[in-house]
Amino acid sequence: MDFSYSEEQLEVRALARQILGDQTGNERQQQIDAQEIRFDEKLWQDLADAGLLGVALDSERGGMGFNFETLALLLEEVGRTVAAVPVIPALVTAALPLQRFGSEAQKHACLPGLANGKHLITAALIEPGNEDPARPYTGATAAGAGWVLSGSKHCVPYAQQAEQCLITAQAEDELLVFLLPLSSPGLTLKEQASTAGEPQYQLDLESVALGESVLIARGEQALELVQWMQQLTRAAIAAMATGLCDAMLRMTAEYTSQREQFGVPVATFQAVGHRAADCYIDIECLRLVSQEAVSLLSLGLDAEQATTIAKIWTGDVCHRVSQASQHLHGGTGVDRDYPLFRYCLMARQLELSVGSSARLLEQLGTDIAVSFTSSGLETID
Amino acid sequence: MYIEYTENQKALRLRVREYMRERMTPALLEEKKNPDFFEGGGPEFRKQFAQMGKDGWISMSWPSELGGQDASALEQYIFTDEVMRSTFPYPFLTTEAIGPVLAEYANDEIREAVVKGILQGETVIAIGYSEPAAGTDLASLKTRAVRDGEDWVINGQKMWTSLANFADYIWLAARTDPDADKKHKGLTMFLVPTDIAGYSCNPVWTLGTRTNATFYEDVRLPDKYRVGEVNKGWQLITGQLNRERLSLVNHGMIEALYTETAGWAAATMDRDERPLLEQGWIQHNLARAKVGLEALRLMCLKQAWAIDQDQLGMAEASVAKVYGTEFFVEIYRLLLEVLGQAGTLKQDSQGAILKGKLEHRYRVGSILTFGGGANEVQRDIISAAGLSMPRGR
């Protein structure tokens, strides 16, 4: 049993904290908000130059060769600063499945460039009316040695800025996962405006021809990839949410300690202190389940239930801490000159991404029922 | 980071589980149905508790210089968790909170007799802190101890003195300096034998279990029963709080109830001859229970780990107290809903489910949110120590 991080991991966190802390002040964020595309490319490049984009990439791909747990520390810091950088879609959802399941040529084409900040990749998990990437409407028809894809993906982060996108498509009798070049003929992108301002796109595929060289996985392996990709993404969101909620609460504690009404700081009212304490408890729970999910994935152990539980806590805690922070700030919290609103918007984004609490509770309940029905007794741990 | 038990820790858990199964004899289960003996004190409890002492379990967590085995906080947590899971009425406060304090501070003669008795599973001690007018604000207690020659003369009343109906001693906090500049500075700790003249005990029947009011009328107590220095009692009261809190909140007992409830729902058919467990609302409640339970499990393990690292923060101990006790209440409701109306049937009643355990648990569950330091006070500690928010008053 060990809840501590290694020296190396703490160094990575300190480095991330320094770079992100220096470049995410309110003024800088306002400049990024004013851009047409809310992407802080200078910060992204600085993270690359410090080696942080390659933290969990193999050293032969220009990475640091650390585990997912170390990458999660970077994600937590990005959450703490709501930096406008695509850490989850690029470094987690796209890069890690590619690194594990991709061919040498595919990895060579993407990963070194991702690590040095010159090449962006992303992933498309959902479609209009369908949030299950293992059962896509998007279809693939065999054509010679390749396939022709038709269908739509949406809410695809950074699709305009990326070179390739991991997507799933349903062939006649099996699931396929591709590394789709975003410049493919027949592919069009439509901009979507999402609540937190992250650049997102609807990706329409009209008879897009793809060769075998861009196929990452098929059949059973494709299902395994999709399951792992969702687990990684849920754990990553939980880690980011931990930093995000912690920052929101600390901002709230500081604000209420200074804001005076009736001649005293409002933090001295127990009703205020207790609501903040409830947020503190919530965040401690979120941190623990997030660490467990991340740790199990890092160790290569079964993480299906742990990642589901972590994402359920993420949904609940993001909602509660965000609303409490807004409320305890009074009007200041909703003022766009004050930084809290960015956190609240991102909290909602994370809450609803890759499975809401309600949906995942249903999934967890089904799994529990299966485990008790099949074995009569769940393993007690 | 590695959030799993080691092989040795897993083996310890299994060993305790097996061992406690043997302690929960049919005679003890029967004896616990008597409300006077639900929290221990009957002859079968005495027999099994003494067996635990003989087998060396009670001294496990104590430091070796006090006759213990230096178990880590994590090992002690594993033990506590399994004991709670077994529902054995183990007197944790005697063994974990008071015993080590006596071993360190009691006078030689008392230490020889009482500490040995505790480690042999022969002595049970009840806590005499609360009074009718001193609960959360404990330092305002009024029970008086006045020095008279070689003795102390004690007068006053204690409230919620659980286990006093069978305890051998009361661990009593009394005021020895009514003029101290701060009220917590004038307190001294005593060990009062329950067979001493002037002491009496009346039952208080609560929602869930028996507790007691205890009375001290000119109790003449020799000075050897004083523990620690005069007017320095407050440090002894607060010194053991961390370990005490860890035995207050743990996940094993409710995890066992969760498992039994889900197992019951898997084995019980609905009107359409399908397992109840196939119903969406039952799955939903079990999922919510599991989500909360997993956080509690991790929180307890992290607390134990942090104690071993000497890193347990003040806010974190309070977080576990608040979250754990409030989740107990929540999970009882989630699981009772699964049982439905028959969940209200009491143990031994015709038609009772899972021996009426949940019906009883929900009745005893509510005391923990205010006992052991009211949750409001814990929240004050969290906002002050965890978030540096200024306090009122």
Tab-separated table of N, CA, C and O in Angstrom, chain A residues 5 20 37 44 47 56 100-101 103 126 154 156 170 180 199 203 246 250 254 264 273 291 293 318 322 327-328 343:
chain	number	residue	atom	x	y	z
A	5	TYR	N	3.723	9.612	-4.427
A	5	TYR	CA	4.296	9.682	-5.769
A	5	TYR	C	5.817	9.607	-5.669
A	5	TYR	O	6.408	10.006	-4.671
A	20	LEU	N	2.538	25.890	-16.488
A	20	LEU	CA	1.114	26.219	-16.590
A	20	LEU	C	0.771	27.425	-15.721
A	20	LEU	O	0.000	28.299	-16.133
A	37	ILE	N	-10.026	30.698	-32.352
A	37	ILE	CA	-9.949	29.323	-31.869
A	37	ILE	C	-9.339	29.348	-30.471
A	37	ILE	O	-8.244	29.873	-30.280
A	44	TRP	N	1.181	25.266	-25.577
A	44	TRP	CA	1.310	23.878	-26.056
A	44	TRP	C	2.760	23.612	-26.465
A	44	TRP	O	3.343	22.581	-26.104
A	47	LEU	N	5.030	23.409	-23.428
A	47	LEU	CA	4.892	22.106	-22.757
A	47	LEU	C	5.684	21.047	-23.533
A	47	LEU	O	6.349	20.184	-22.950
A	56	ALA	N	4.193	10.330	-21.338
A	56	ALA	CA	3.847	8.898	-21.320
A	56	ALA	C	4.115	8.228	-22.659
A	56	ALA	O	3.629	7.131	-22.924
A	100	ARG	N	-0.169	1.692	-28.169
A	100	ARG	CA	-0.281	0.260	-27.812
A	100	ARG	C	-0.697	-0.605	-28.987
A	100	ARG	O	-0.226	-1.732	-29.141
A	101	PHE	N	-1.616	-0.093	-29.831
A	101	PHE	CA	-2.180	-0.946	-30.881
A	101	PHE	C	-1.698	-0.599	-32.283
A	101	PHE	O	-1.911	-1.368	-33.213
A	103	SER	N	0.569	0.397	-35.745
A	103	SER	CA	1.719	-0.194	-36.442
A	103	SER	C	2.925	0.717	-36.256
A	103	SER	O	2.794	1.890	-35.881
A	126	ILE	N	-17.815	10.033	-30.127
A	126	ILE	CA	-19.283	9.978	-30.202
A	126	ILE	C	-19.818	10.465	-31.546
A	126	ILE	O	-19.118	11.113	-32.336
A	154	HIS	N	-19.327	13.591	-33.965
A	154	HIS	CA	-19.398	14.997	-33.556
A	154	HIS	C	-18.760	15.234	-32.190
A	154	HIS	O	-18.286	14.311	-31.547
A	156	VAL	N	-15.940	16.463	-31.840
A	156	VAL	CA	-14.567	15.986	-31.973
A	156	VAL	C	-13.633	17.151	-31.623
A	156	VAL	O	-13.618	18.164	-32.328
A	170	GLN	N	-18.209	0.620	-38.255
A	170	GLN	CA	-18.747	-0.736	-38.238
A	170	GLN	C	-18.695	-1.333	-39.642
A	170	GLN	O	-19.326	-0.824	-40.558
A	180	LEU	N	-7.602	8.110	-39.008
A	180	LEU	CA	-8.152	8.796	-40.177
A	180	LEU	C	-7.394	10.093	-40.479
A	180	LEU	O	-7.350	10.990	-39.619
A	199	PRO	N	-12.399	24.049	-28.971
A	199	PRO	CA	-12.721	23.884	-30.386
A	199	PRO	C	-13.241	22.472	-30.653
A	199	PRO	O	-12.552	21.503	-30.351
A	203	LEU	N	-17.763	15.955	-37.812
A	203	LEU	CA	-16.899	15.387	-38.847
A	203	LEU	C	-17.791	14.514	-39.735
A	203	LEU	O	-18.281	13.474	-39.285
A	246	ASP	N	-10.430	21.395	-7.179
A	246	ASP	CA	-9.589	21.873	-6.086
A	246	ASP	C	-9.296	23.367	-6.262
A	246	ASP	O	-9.371	24.149	-5.310
A	250	ARG	N	-10.477	26.427	-3.745
A	250	ARG	CA	-9.498	27.295	-3.089
A	250	ARG	C	-9.745	28.759	-3.440
A	250	ARG	O	-9.581	29.649	-2.604
A	254	GLU	N	-10.639	31.584	-0.612
A	254	GLU	CA	-9.909	32.850	-0.545
A	254	GLU	C	-10.868	34.045	-0.683
A	254	GLU	O	-10.782	35.014	0.068
A	264	VAL	N	-18.095	41.484	8.717
A	264	VAL	CA	-17.159	40.367	8.927
A	264	VAL	C	-16.935	39.624	7.603
A	264	VAL	O	-17.771	39.686	6.701
A	273	GLY	N	-18.812	28.273	5.659
A	273	GLY	CA	-17.707	27.350	5.944
A	273	GLY	C	-18.107	25.901	5.726
A	273	GLY	O	-17.337	25.104	5.191
A	291	GLN	N	-7.328	8.538	-8.284
A	291	GLN	CA	-6.002	7.928	-8.123
A	291	GLN	C	-6.069	6.412	-8.290
A	291	GLN	O	-5.188	5.800	-8.878
A	293	ALA	N	-8.271	4.663	-10.097
A	293	ALA	CA	-8.493	4.339	-11.502
A	293	ALA	C	-7.193	4.499	-12.293
A	293	ALA	O	-6.807	3.629	-13.085
A	318	CYS	N	-18.037	17.648	-9.933
A	318	CYS	CA	-17.936	18.836	-10.798
A	318	CYS	C	-19.192	19.693	-10.655
A	318	CYS	O	-19.120	20.916	-10.512
A	322	SER	N	-18.872	23.203	-8.531
A	322	SER	CA	-19.059	24.352	-9.411
A	322	SER	C	-20.214	25.223	-8.926
A	322	SER	O	-20.097	26.447	-8.807
A	327	HIS	N	-22.170	30.045	-6.151
A	327	HIS	CA	-23.076	30.600	-5.146
A	327	HIS	C	-22.310	31.404	-4.091
A	327	HIS	O	-22.706	32.512	-3.738
A	328	LEU	N	-21.203	30.832	-3.606
A	328	LEU	CA	-20.485	31.501	-2.513
A	328	LEU	C	-19.738	32.740	-2.993
A	328	LEU	O	-19.350	33.586	-2.183
A	343	TYR	N	-13.768	27.905	-15.048
A	343	TYR	CA	-13.746	26.637	-14.314
A	343	TYR	C	-15.122	25.978	-14.316
A	343	TYR	O	-15.252	24.767	-14.488
